[in-house]
Amino acid sequence: MEQRLNAAAQRATTATTQRDTTMYLKKRARIGEMMIQGVLFLCGMVSILTTIGIIVVLSNEASLFFADSRVSLVDFLTETLWQPSIGQFGILPLVNATLLSSLIAMLVALPLGLSAAIYLSEYASPRMRGILKPLLEVLAGVPTVVYGFFALTFMTPILQRIFGKGTVDFQNVASAGIVMGIMIIPIISSMSEDALSAVPRALREAAYGLGATRLEVATRIVVPAALSGIVAAFIVGVSRAIGETMIVAIAAGGRPFFTFNPFKAAETMTGHIARISGGDISYGSIDYTSVYAIGLTLFVMTLGLNILSQRIVRRFREVYE
Amino acid sequence: MSAEETDLQPATNTNLPFGDALQRNIAVRRRIGSIWRRLLLLSLIVALTALGLLLYNIVDRAFGYVALEYRRPPTELLSNRPLEAVSQQDLIAIIQENVSRGRFRTLNRESPLEQRSKDEVYIVLLEEVARQRVVHSWSLTDSLLRRSLVAETMREDYPDATLEFRSWLSWAFLNTPMSSRPDFAGVRTAILGSLWMICLTILIAFPLGVGAAIYLEEYAGRNRLNRIIQTNINNLAGVPSIIYGMLGLSIFVRALNPITSGQIVGLDNDNGRTILAAALTMALLILPLIIINAQEAIRAVPISLRQASLALGATKWQTIWHHVLPVAFPGILTGNILAMSRAIGETAPLIVVGASTYIVTDPDGPFARFTALPILIYNWTSQPQEEFRKIAAAAIIVLLVMLLSLNSVAVILRNRFRRSL
């Protein structure tokens, strides 16, 4: 009897311990935790929704534009006249002005930004870098509307003084482009500097050991090794220049002229969107939908460039060690 | 013999310089090196000079001499008494005598004259009765260095005008609403509009952005969807801001009009171009920035901290809430402040979403129509008269000071964060 009782007690204790451990170790469904995770997931989904929103909105309104009888896709892409009042919708003048101003911007930003990056990463002492780099970053923090003010009230008068008031318009692509280049310098320099600093020290030391000068190490060893990063920085810079609005809206001009002369006024895609949608336009009018067609073109261009730059970084990155 | 010769003169077989030629070669390469070194430094200096010129150009316009003309000189109106000797009641009486009854009532309706400060009443007097007008203005450089030129222009072109040194950036400028006349325009409504917008923006974007960052860093497994989210955030950071404006115009201003116009809370307003619509747009614009920064801050938290907490039996969320987030918080905050300063200076999306340029009443809530500081700068810069450029420069200083103070807070936070680790 006693034995049986003992055995029963023993069984009971083992059973409870077993039950306890299984209860303890089993993954319990925690409703609260799952809800939190769900909410956080939704936060992450907002960015996906934003992208979908952008694509849907742009293509939806743009399709309304192309559905209009006055518009044809071929004319849109090939005509050199943008004049909604007489039903002429050729995007080329706007694209042309955008590319022209971006080209000027990159002519300013690439040499200056890259040289600054090489100097900061290869020549400057840590103390000097500590002073110069934040100063350069201040340039990146200045709002673009301030650059627009600078272009119109400072750069244009200087260009007019150099080339004469007759050749340089009051609003012109050149001054907008140059100032845009100044704005892009810090983007190019900081991205390139990251790429240059990522080149391992051993590569430099080896070149020094063979008797190369500092410049030779920088231009023949470090820059080629960091080329993918520099190219990516360049592409991001172009994409920024194409998408930049305020500088060109203020300084480049308010009329869509088709011209290759940088001293003439011409309206870029972004400038046109800002001017048209800034006024009181009626929703659904052809002016309104045409802005979205331009926006779609702009979005495709910048997105393509951004994806390209990410690809380049990923594919051509020299992986050391 | 022949073997010895090749040993002594290895250069004969290759093109490598030797002896004197080697010295010359090294000297030339050194010289090229030092020339390029200077060129590289020069380009850095050029970039920084551009920054200097930008600031100089702004300050140069924000201060300087102005030539003022009056229809009735204020000395005559105050009967030659100094301003200190005249009471506010007297000033109001002078105004009442000289303006039409309807105008006087309008002035009182905007804000009762008795309740305004004496300086404000004096400005009303200058604007309404003395009809002060800036006929010419000089830059700061001209005002300081070419005094004779200023005096000459005054003598020849504006013999009746009074010369006065004016800081376009003044307390009155900060504290008066928008006006169509540059010498009496101010930025109060714009500052309030910007502040309202930025507060709402951060209220929306902060939880969303930090939430997304926590999800991506702590919960997201390595699956396709999460990779898409991550790439997508990086791509969104590169989308031009004006595209966000168009998104905001279509979604927030038009599609969600009942919400953004305030009809849903019973307001009688059918225009969706409100602070709320702008703030929602801005929130989407800065969301990628906040997420990327917060992700970096969370990633910097040592993994051992999480493991210790989990080992003691805390759940995943308890670990994140009590251990990961407090450590990452300063970094997250820094990223947020930088995103805020981006949103304050952003102009293009506001133009598209429809911030107005001419607003004289202070915004009183999220459903008010509003104007913002960058919008005013854009509008004033686009005006042909030089005086508008002056107030644009003054407004830029206000904007830059706002940005500078925000950024210094971020720097201070970052330094404190570094020390604590």
XYZ file of C-alpha atoms in Angstrom:
742
model
C 0.000 0.000 0.000
C 2.704 2.369 1.054
C 4.725 1.376 -1.949
C 1.851 2.039 -4.233
C 1.232 5.400 -2.641
C 4.877 6.313 -3.016
C 4.874 5.236 -6.626
C 1.753 7.267 -7.227
C 3.292 10.319 -5.571
C 6.403 9.836 -7.606
C 4.367 9.577 -10.777
C 2.494 12.673 -9.805
C 5.645 14.693 -9.181
C 7.250 13.570 -12.419
C 4.020 14.370 -14.173
C 3.893 17.864 -12.717
C 7.531 18.561 -13.444
C 7.022 17.271 -16.918
C 3.949 19.344 -17.373
C 5.698 22.379 -15.928
C 8.650 22.085 -18.233
C 6.522 21.505 -21.268
C 4.390 24.478 -20.332
C 7.464 26.552 -19.751
C 9.309 25.605 -22.875
C 6.433 25.560 -25.301
C 6.304 28.680 -27.385
C 3.212 30.443 -26.271
C 1.324 32.549 -28.745
C 1.641 36.040 -27.352
C -1.134 38.100 -28.832
C 0.413 41.413 -27.762
C 3.772 40.629 -29.265
C 2.198 39.537 -32.510
C 0.117 42.676 -32.686
C 3.185 44.820 -32.127
C 5.033 43.008 -34.854
C 2.064 43.475 -37.140
C 1.917 47.200 -36.463
C 5.654 47.558 -37.086
C 5.285 45.613 -40.312
C 2.573 48.045 -41.398
C 4.965 50.932 -40.724
C 7.410 49.269 -43.077
C 4.661 48.814 -45.636
C 4.006 52.579 -45.722
C 7.079 52.961 -47.895
C 5.799 50.342 -50.330
C 2.432 52.103 -50.366
C 4.203 55.402 -51.079
C 5.908 53.925 -54.104
C 2.694 52.347 -55.331
C 0.931 55.661 -54.704
C 3.490 57.585 -56.738
C 3.309 55.160 -59.645
C -0.492 54.918 -59.631
C -1.048 58.659 -59.329
C 1.466 59.580 -62.004
C 0.415 56.952 -64.515
C -3.278 57.446 -63.836
C -3.240 61.192 -64.521
C -0.740 60.767 -67.346
C -3.002 58.229 -69.032
C -5.814 60.797 -68.886
C -3.441 63.191 -70.615
C -2.564 60.755 -73.375
C -6.206 59.788 -73.784
C -6.976 63.371 -74.814
C -7.582 63.743 -78.550
C -5.138 66.662 -78.824
C -2.227 64.574 -77.600
C -0.295 61.746 -79.143
C 2.539 59.854 -77.515
C 4.769 60.196 -80.560
C 4.350 63.985 -80.668
C 4.925 64.127 -76.928
C 8.300 62.463 -77.311
C 9.450 64.063 -80.567
C 7.927 67.540 -80.948
C 10.081 70.519 -80.007
C 7.268 72.840 -79.033
C 5.491 72.894 -75.678
C 2.553 75.258 -75.882
C -0.594 73.957 -74.193
C -2.623 76.992 -75.342
C -2.367 75.903 -78.997
C -2.371 72.195 -78.251
C 1.327 71.584 -78.787
C 2.735 69.098 -76.310
C 6.313 68.186 -77.199
C 8.335 67.483 -74.083
C 11.716 67.949 -75.813
C 12.232 71.636 -74.899
C 11.708 70.799 -71.227
C 13.926 67.712 -71.365
C 16.528 69.674 -73.281
C 16.661 72.431 -70.657
C 16.807 69.842 -67.886
C 19.703 67.999 -69.501
C 21.527 71.225 -70.367
C 21.346 72.562 -66.815
C 22.313 69.157 -65.407
C 25.282 68.977 -67.776
C 26.522 72.381 -66.636
C 25.966 71.379 -63.025
C 28.018 68.219 -63.438
C 30.788 70.120 -65.252
C 31.077 72.199 -62.081
C 30.393 69.533 -59.485
C 32.406 66.580 -60.758
C 35.911 68.125 -60.955
C 35.456 70.209 -57.812
C 33.758 67.479 -55.804
C 36.185 64.766 -56.851
C 39.256 66.947 -56.215
C 37.890 67.886 -52.814
C 37.330 64.213 -52.034
C 40.845 63.229 -53.138
C 42.359 66.053 -51.116
C 40.347 65.180 -48.017
C 41.053 61.465 -48.152
C 44.669 61.435 -49.418
C 46.297 64.697 -48.378
C 44.512 66.366 -45.488
C 45.622 65.753 -41.933
C 42.919 64.410 -39.614
C 42.661 67.809 -37.947
C 42.250 69.632 -41.252
C 39.676 67.091 -42.387
C 37.806 67.619 -39.147
C 37.438 71.308 -40.002
C 36.950 71.191 -43.786
C 34.524 68.297 -44.051
C 31.758 69.723 -41.840
C 32.152 73.070 -43.626
C 31.595 71.330 -46.943
C 28.582 69.565 -45.476
C 27.053 72.928 -44.617
C 26.717 73.426 -48.387
C 24.528 70.330 -48.504
C 22.286 71.640 -45.723
C 21.433 74.959 -47.382
C 17.841 74.867 -48.678
C 17.611 74.892 -52.454
C 15.426 78.000 -52.487
C 18.404 79.855 -51.001
C 20.575 78.584 -53.851
C 17.929 79.866 -56.237
C 18.183 83.304 -54.642
C 21.977 83.085 -54.964
C 21.767 82.128 -58.635
C 19.419 84.953 -59.551
C 20.920 87.744 -57.468
C 24.623 86.863 -57.567
C 25.559 84.412 -60.313
C 23.486 85.998 -63.088
C 24.889 89.537 -62.541
C 28.410 88.102 -62.555
C 27.781 86.238 -65.813
C 26.239 89.389 -67.260
C 29.305 91.385 -66.274
C 31.655 88.836 -67.863
C 29.798 88.090 -71.099
C 27.759 91.255 -71.480
C 24.105 91.950 -70.753
C 23.191 91.410 -74.393
C 24.292 87.778 -74.479
C 23.186 86.742 -70.992
C 19.473 86.811 -70.267
C 18.120 87.885 -66.886
C 17.054 84.304 -66.355
C 19.387 81.763 -67.914
C 20.256 78.105 -67.759
C 23.964 78.713 -67.156
C 23.667 80.452 -63.798
C 21.106 77.915 -62.589
C 23.395 75.102 -63.732
C 26.512 76.518 -62.080
C 24.754 77.061 -58.761
C 23.190 73.614 -58.988
C 26.735 72.307 -59.444
C 27.814 74.045 -56.241
C 24.871 72.423 -54.477
C 25.919 68.974 -55.726
C 29.629 69.291 -54.786
C 29.102 67.960 -51.232
C 27.102 64.959 -52.528
C 29.873 64.011 -54.961
C 32.664 64.696 -52.498
C 31.207 62.822 -49.547
C 30.180 59.770 -51.579
C 33.545 59.684 -53.410
C 35.439 60.170 -50.189
C 33.684 57.173 -48.669
C 34.721 55.129 -51.693
C 38.315 56.396 -51.551
C 38.662 55.715 -47.827
C 37.387 52.181 -48.330
C 40.450 51.344 -50.454
C 42.705 49.295 -48.172
C 45.869 50.816 -46.806
C 48.012 47.929 -48.052
C 47.395 48.966 -51.653
C 48.708 52.447 -50.961
C 51.685 51.188 -48.963
C 52.656 48.845 -51.784
C 52.661 51.715 -54.269
C 54.678 53.919 -51.907
C 57.098 51.033 -51.481
C 57.666 50.983 -55.237
C 58.560 54.664 -55.096
C 55.329 56.301 -56.248
C 54.623 59.879 -55.222
C 51.512 60.831 -53.347
C 49.764 62.038 -56.490
C 50.628 58.851 -58.345
C 49.240 56.756 -55.521
C 46.071 58.822 -55.498
C 45.433 58.917 -59.241
C 46.800 55.540 -60.356
C 45.987 53.316 -57.402
C 43.276 54.740 -55.162
C 40.981 56.410 -57.711
C 40.875 53.383 -60.063
C 40.232 51.106 -57.098
C 37.365 53.338 -55.942
C 36.030 54.003 -59.437
C 32.717 52.217 -58.946
C 31.915 54.372 -55.927
C 32.905 57.524 -57.793
C 30.756 56.601 -60.801
C 27.848 55.897 -58.458
C 28.352 59.314 -56.824
C 28.352 60.909 -60.270
C 25.087 59.217 -61.219
C 23.421 60.201 -57.957
C 24.604 63.751 -58.648
C 23.030 63.707 -62.126
C 19.806 62.377 -60.669
C 19.762 65.156 -58.088
C 20.404 67.755 -60.781
C 17.555 66.450 -62.929
C 15.126 66.421 -60.025
C 16.171 69.766 -58.556
C 13.343 72.255 -58.699
C 13.784 75.537 -56.870
C 17.075 76.702 -58.401
C 15.835 76.236 -61.947
C 12.359 77.543 -61.130
C 13.873 80.797 -59.882
C 16.893 81.259 -62.111
C 16.490 79.287 -65.343
C 13.394 80.868 -66.774
C 9.639 80.516 -67.048
C 9.138 79.740 -70.715
C 9.706 76.376 -72.418
C 12.143 77.416 -75.137
C 14.039 74.884 -77.169
C 17.589 76.209 -77.105
C 21.094 74.914 -76.669
C 22.409 78.332 -75.699
C 23.064 78.236 -71.945
C 22.777 82.028 -71.669
C 19.155 82.011 -72.793
C 16.178 81.402 -70.577
C 14.619 77.963 -70.807
C 12.245 76.037 -68.573
C 13.107 72.627 -67.189
C 10.649 69.824 -66.433
C 10.689 70.503 -62.707
C 10.440 74.247 -63.223
C 7.407 73.779 -65.449
C 5.674 71.521 -62.927
C 6.299 74.047 -60.154
C 5.021 76.985 -62.210
C 1.889 75.277 -63.535
C 0.821 73.530 -60.361
C 1.665 76.589 -58.257
C -1.061 78.578 -59.941
C -4.760 77.935 -59.695
C -5.384 75.257 -62.272
C -8.607 73.341 -62.508
C -8.308 69.657 -61.759
C -8.733 67.462 -64.797
C -7.857 70.181 -67.312
C -5.230 69.353 -69.887
C -2.740 71.681 -68.160
C -3.202 69.686 -64.990
C -2.822 66.232 -66.523
C 0.091 67.312 -68.712
C 2.037 68.152 -65.555
C 1.655 64.532 -64.462
C 2.930 63.275 -67.807
C 6.039 65.398 -67.263
C 6.250 64.144 -63.681
C 6.104 60.552 -64.890
C 8.957 61.206 -67.334
C 10.964 62.809 -64.537
C 10.251 59.948 -62.140
C 11.299 57.312 -64.673
C 14.527 59.186 -65.433
C 15.596 59.675 -61.807
C 14.513 56.202 -60.712
C 16.473 54.667 -63.567
C 19.581 56.612 -62.588
C 19.245 55.708 -58.905
C 18.822 52.011 -59.643
C 21.773 52.174 -62.035
C 23.988 53.725 -59.363
C 23.004 51.047 -56.819
C 23.725 48.324 -59.390
C 27.135 49.771 -60.154
C 28.080 49.942 -56.510
C 26.977 46.363 -55.929
C 28.352 44.787 -59.078
C 31.657 46.523 -59.588
C 32.665 46.969 -55.981
C 36.192 45.661 -55.505
C 35.902 43.441 -52.471
C 39.128 43.280 -50.551
C 39.884 40.419 -48.180
C 83.059 40.851 -67.962
C 79.858 41.116 -69.885
C 77.882 39.732 -66.914
C 79.394 42.436 -64.676
C 78.335 45.143 -67.110
C 74.675 44.091 -67.101
C 74.733 43.956 -63.329
C 76.044 47.488 -63.105
C 73.691 48.933 -65.694
C 70.298 47.341 -65.369
C 68.732 50.349 -67.039
C 70.157 49.584 -70.422
C 67.706 46.761 -70.897
C 64.598 48.647 -69.824
C 63.317 52.178 -70.104
C 63.761 52.922 -66.408
C 65.830 56.059 -65.760
C 69.172 55.755 -64.054
C 71.713 58.069 -62.447
C 71.125 61.758 -63.237
C 68.084 60.914 -65.278
C 66.618 59.237 -62.207
C 67.191 62.347 -60.083
C 65.581 64.513 -62.743
C 62.678 62.111 -63.059
C 62.047 62.185 -59.318
C 62.308 65.960 -59.192
C 59.801 66.351 -62.036
C 57.372 63.896 -60.476
C 57.640 65.656 -57.141
C 56.972 69.004 -58.779
C 53.920 67.694 -60.647
C 52.764 66.196 -57.383
C 53.027 69.478 -55.515
C 51.299 71.420 -58.305
C 48.383 68.993 -58.243
C 48.280 69.051 -54.497
C 47.715 72.787 -54.694
C 45.102 72.389 -57.422
C 43.189 69.870 -55.327
C 43.286 72.157 -52.321
C 42.248 75.032 -54.569
C 39.085 73.251 -55.669
C 38.188 72.642 -52.047
C 38.758 76.324 -51.369
C 36.619 77.259 -54.382
C 33.756 75.194 -52.975
C 34.070 76.823 -49.578
C 34.373 80.265 -51.193
C 31.055 79.604 -52.877
C 29.580 79.030 -49.434
C 31.144 82.271 -48.251
C 29.811 84.205 -51.244
C 26.364 82.746 -50.685
C 26.310 84.038 -47.123
C 27.897 87.361 -48.109
C 25.280 87.877 -50.808
C 22.511 87.377 -48.255
C 23.942 89.594 -45.535
C 24.854 92.229 -48.128
C 21.196 92.591 -49.022
C 19.635 92.261 -45.609
C 21.187 95.484 -44.277
C 21.997 98.864 -45.771
C 20.921 102.447 -46.385
C 17.494 103.231 -47.723
C 16.124 106.453 -49.138
C 12.676 107.135 -47.694
C 10.050 109.472 -49.030
C 6.916 110.474 -47.180
C 3.708 112.003 -48.372
C 3.571 113.629 -44.949
C 6.797 113.531 -42.920
C 6.359 111.887 -39.501
C 8.054 114.853 -37.793
C 5.213 117.045 -39.041
C 2.613 114.502 -37.905
C 4.149 114.323 -34.442
C 4.509 118.168 -34.483
C 8.287 117.902 -34.067
C 8.124 115.990 -30.805
C 10.408 112.965 -30.427
C 8.589 109.640 -30.590
C 9.266 108.927 -26.903
C 7.310 112.012 -25.910
C 4.196 110.955 -27.762
C 1.817 108.568 -26.048
C 0.213 105.610 -27.775
C -3.191 107.307 -27.420
C -1.878 110.307 -29.334
C -0.560 108.100 -32.115
C -3.912 106.359 -32.404
C -5.631 109.748 -32.448
C -3.381 110.910 -35.271
C -4.193 107.771 -37.228
C -7.924 108.198 -36.607
C -7.802 111.815 -37.785
C -6.016 111.032 -41.021
C -7.486 107.821 -42.358
C -11.004 107.143 -43.542
C -13.438 105.762 -41.001
C -13.744 102.442 -42.836
C -9.976 101.965 -42.932
C -9.710 102.736 -39.224
C -12.341 100.118 -38.470
C -10.481 97.551 -40.624
C -7.259 98.261 -38.756
C -9.015 97.758 -35.435
C -10.623 94.581 -36.660
C -7.269 93.064 -37.634
C -6.133 93.652 -34.085
C -7.338 96.512 -31.832
C -4.864 99.398 -31.933
C -5.013 99.886 -28.154
C -3.806 96.354 -27.637
C -0.869 96.607 -30.028
C 2.524 97.735 -28.804
C 3.537 101.337 -29.352
C 6.091 100.393 -31.996
C 3.447 98.527 -33.949
C 1.108 101.492 -33.796
C 3.922 103.742 -35.006
C 4.469 101.406 -37.971
C 0.761 101.633 -38.785
C 1.111 105.413 -38.641
C 4.064 105.328 -41.024
C 2.254 103.024 -43.409
C -1.207 104.576 -43.360
C -0.707 108.257 -42.654
C 2.863 109.248 -43.428
C 2.811 106.912 -46.435
C 6.448 106.032 -46.063
C 7.950 104.681 -49.247
C 11.397 103.237 -49.944
C 12.515 104.882 -53.172
C 16.004 103.462 -53.282
C 18.046 100.993 -51.274
C 21.728 100.228 -51.113
C 23.633 97.070 -50.323
C 25.625 96.774 -47.131
C 28.927 96.985 -49.037
C 27.889 100.224 -50.706
C 26.566 101.592 -47.444
C 29.826 100.978 -45.618
C 32.483 101.475 -48.267
C 30.995 103.890 -50.809
C 29.383 106.506 -48.620
C 30.152 109.249 -51.137
C 28.309 107.339 -53.851
C 25.300 107.004 -51.584
C 25.387 110.701 -50.778
C 25.725 111.625 -54.445
C 22.772 109.484 -55.531
C 20.738 110.993 -52.717
C 21.607 114.548 -53.794
C 20.966 114.027 -57.479
C 18.058 111.602 -57.658
C 16.197 111.888 -54.383
C 16.649 115.417 -52.997
C 13.454 115.203 -50.918
C 14.134 111.790 -49.444
C 15.564 111.044 -46.027
C 18.475 108.666 -45.707
C 18.206 106.003 -43.061
C 20.229 102.909 -42.214
C 17.881 99.980 -42.155
C 18.196 96.425 -41.034
C 15.597 94.639 -43.123
C 15.741 91.901 -40.546
C 14.092 93.449 -37.512
C 11.685 92.635 -34.745
C 8.896 94.223 -36.737
C 9.823 92.015 -39.715
C 9.547 88.916 -37.550
C 6.320 90.024 -35.971
C 4.205 91.417 -38.797
C 2.160 89.343 -41.208
C 2.596 89.302 -44.961
C 1.981 92.514 -46.875
C 2.057 93.377 -50.533
C 4.402 96.310 -49.771
C 7.972 95.153 -49.166
C 8.845 97.751 -46.525
C 5.941 96.690 -44.318
C 5.917 92.964 -45.020
C 6.837 90.486 -42.340
C 7.200 86.786 -41.843
C 5.107 86.027 -38.758
C 2.423 84.026 -40.563
C 5.103 82.174 -42.508
C 7.110 81.244 -39.407
C 3.956 80.045 -37.670
C 2.926 78.136 -40.785
C 6.337 76.484 -41.020
C 6.286 75.558 -37.316
C 2.770 74.119 -37.487
C 3.674 72.107 -40.526
C 6.943 70.800 -39.117
C 5.349 69.752 -35.811
C 2.597 67.816 -37.577
C 5.113 66.319 -40.001
C 7.285 64.982 -37.235
C 4.271 63.699 -35.284
C 3.323 61.637 -38.320
C 6.753 60.641 -39.581
C 8.522 59.873 -36.297
C 6.406 56.889 -35.162
C 6.060 55.534 -38.687
C 9.750 55.848 -39.470
C 11.028 54.428 -36.188
C 8.457 51.633 -36.384
C 9.596 50.695 -39.864
C 13.242 50.805 -38.781
C 12.562 48.523 -35.793
C 10.712 46.113 -38.029
C 13.493 45.994 -40.601
C 16.303 45.661 -38.072
C 14.759 43.456 -35.389
C 11.940 41.429 -36.903
C 12.404 41.158 -40.640
C 13.691 37.814 -41.749
C 15.646 37.365 -44.929
C 12.773 36.981 -47.290
C 11.823 38.529 -50.569
C 9.254 40.981 -49.218
C 11.635 42.452 -46.659
C 14.347 42.839 -49.257
C 11.895 44.673 -51.471
C 10.958 46.986 -48.588
C 14.618 47.781 -47.953
C 15.492 48.476 -51.607
C 12.324 50.451 -51.961
C 13.263 52.748 -49.068
C 16.652 53.399 -50.649
C 14.972 54.235 -53.949
C 12.404 56.507 -52.331
C 15.228 58.555 -50.816
C 16.267 59.454 -54.362
C 12.863 60.486 -55.709
C 12.758 64.245 -56.484
C 10.819 66.196 -53.891
C 8.474 67.711 -56.458
C 7.166 64.197 -57.254
C 6.127 63.914 -53.611
C 4.320 67.202 -54.072
C 2.344 65.749 -56.974
C 1.538 62.660 -54.901
C 0.345 64.930 -52.095
C -1.786 66.989 -54.471
C -3.548 63.930 -55.884
C -3.914 61.872 -52.709
C -4.063 64.260 -49.772
C -5.485 67.420 -51.309
C -7.943 65.816 -53.712
C -8.708 62.182 -52.832
C -8.671 62.671 -49.064
C -10.206 66.123 -49.282
C -12.858 65.495 -46.563
C -10.080 64.667 -44.085
C -7.513 67.288 -44.991
C -10.032 70.077 -45.357
C -11.474 69.292 -41.928
C -14.996 68.452 -43.071
C -14.705 65.226 -41.147
C -14.493 67.146 -37.881
C -17.338 69.408 -38.947
C -15.457 72.354 -40.378
C -17.061 74.317 -43.153
C -14.217 74.191 -45.634
C -13.910 72.416 -48.933
C -10.323 73.283 -49.757
C -7.829 70.529 -49.077
C -4.776 72.772 -49.437
C -4.207 72.900 -45.704
C -1.383 72.494 -43.229
C -2.445 68.890 -42.690
C -2.119 68.019 -46.382
C 1.308 69.643 -46.528
C 2.434 67.886 -43.354
C 1.322 64.484 -44.647
C 3.222 65.103 -47.883
C 6.335 66.209 -46.015
C 6.080 63.189 -43.738
C 6.221 60.850 -46.727
C 9.135 62.857 -48.094
C 11.293 62.569 -44.974
C 10.208 59.037 -44.056
C 13.033 57.285 -45.971
C 15.580 59.603 -44.319
C 14.223 58.856 -40.844
C 14.081 55.118 -41.489
C 17.648 54.923 -42.826
C 19.038 56.967 -39.919
C 17.067 55.054 -37.294
C 18.183 51.754 -38.815
C 21.796 52.790 -38.439
C 21.225 53.811 -34.824
C 19.519 50.503 -34.009
C 22.199 48.510 -35.797
C 24.848 50.197 -33.645
C 23.347 48.735 -30.458
C 25.583 45.818 -29.388
C 24.022 42.392 -29.918
C 25.147 41.271 -26.431
C 22.613 43.659 -24.903
C 19.786 41.897 -26.687
C 21.129 38.470 -25.847
C 21.427 39.318 -22.150
C 17.866 40.546 -22.048
C 16.494 37.551 -23.956
C 18.469 35.171 -21.744
C 16.757 36.599 -18.680
C 13.440 35.684 -20.213
C 12.312 38.989 -21.645
C 10.169 38.821 -24.740
C 11.366 40.277 -27.999
C 9.330 43.449 -27.622
C 10.411 43.879 -23.985
C 14.009 43.609 -25.147
C 13.488 46.203 -27.850
C 11.465 48.592 -25.708
C 13.552 48.460 -22.540
C 17.048 47.862 -23.889
C 17.521 48.500 -27.590
C 15.494 51.678 -28.008
C 16.882 53.602 -24.988
C 20.424 53.003 -26.228
C 19.582 53.848 -29.830
C 17.403 56.817 -28.919
C 19.969 59.650 -29.206
C 20.977 58.374 -32.633
C 17.346 58.128 -33.719
C 16.694 61.627 -32.432
C 19.680 63.038 -34.314
C 18.421 61.487 -37.546
C 14.991 62.922 -36.891
C 16.280 66.412 -36.337
C 18.274 66.267 -39.562
C 15.141 65.107 -41.366
C 13.218 67.993 -39.787
C 15.730 70.519 -41.049
C 15.337 69.030 -44.502
C 11.579 69.451 -44.277
C 11.797 73.069 -43.093
C 13.829 74.110 -46.118
C 11.906 72.071 -48.667
C 9.936 74.280 -51.044
C 8.913 72.450 -54.199
C 6.351 70.046 -52.674
C 4.722 72.944 -50.816
C 4.283 74.877 -54.044
C 2.587 71.893 -55.660
C 0.461 70.984 -52.640
C -0.618 74.593 -52.606
C 0.740 76.668 -49.771
C -0.534 80.153 -50.460
C 1.745 83.103 -50.764
C -0.586 85.759 -49.446
C -1.886 84.884 -45.990
C -2.300 87.604 -43.384
C -3.990 85.676 -40.607
C -2.077 83.374 -38.301
C -2.759 79.680 -38.901
C -4.996 78.399 -36.100
C -4.904 74.655 -36.563
C -4.110 71.789 -38.890
C -6.998 72.672 -41.193
C -5.945 76.249 -41.844
C -4.632 77.510 -45.127
C -1.095 78.605 -44.633
C 2.135 79.918 -46.014
C 5.662 78.857 -45.145
C 9.015 80.587 -44.951
C 10.571 79.011 -48.092
C 7.421 79.841 -50.043
C 7.733 83.501 -49.114
C 11.414 83.487 -50.075
C 10.539 81.982 -53.437
C 7.743 84.448 -54.002
C 9.763 87.501 -52.980
C 12.807 86.428 -54.995
C 10.620 86.165 -58.082
C 9.393 89.773 -57.723
C 11.174 92.316 -59.903
C 11.611 95.117 -57.330
C 14.892 95.268 -55.456
C 13.108 95.808 -52.114
C 11.562 92.349 -52.347
C 15.048 90.899 -52.749
C 15.992 92.673 -49.529
C 13.202 91.106 -47.529
C 13.856 87.778 -49.242
C 17.417 87.996 -47.917
C 16.133 88.843 -44.440
C 13.735 85.877 -44.585
C 16.605 83.632 -45.691
C 18.547 84.671 -42.589
C 15.553 83.703 -40.437
C 15.343 80.329 -42.215
C 19.076 79.674 -41.909
C 19.037 80.550 -38.214
C 16.194 78.074 -37.684
C 18.165 75.389 -39.544
C 21.392 76.207 -37.749
C 19.810 75.932 -34.318
C 18.184 72.611 -35.227
C 21.470 71.250 -36.539
C 23.429 72.347 -33.498
C 20.946 70.479 -31.324
C 21.636 67.432 -33.479
C 25.401 67.857 -33.114
C 25.151 68.263 -29.339
C 23.026 65.127 -29.118
C 25.462 63.203 -31.266
C 28.404 64.217 -29.107
C 26.614 63.255 -25.919
C 25.705 59.932 -27.489
C 29.323 59.238 -28.455
C 30.559 59.979 -24.955
C 28.045 57.644 -23.337
C 29.116 54.668 -25.458
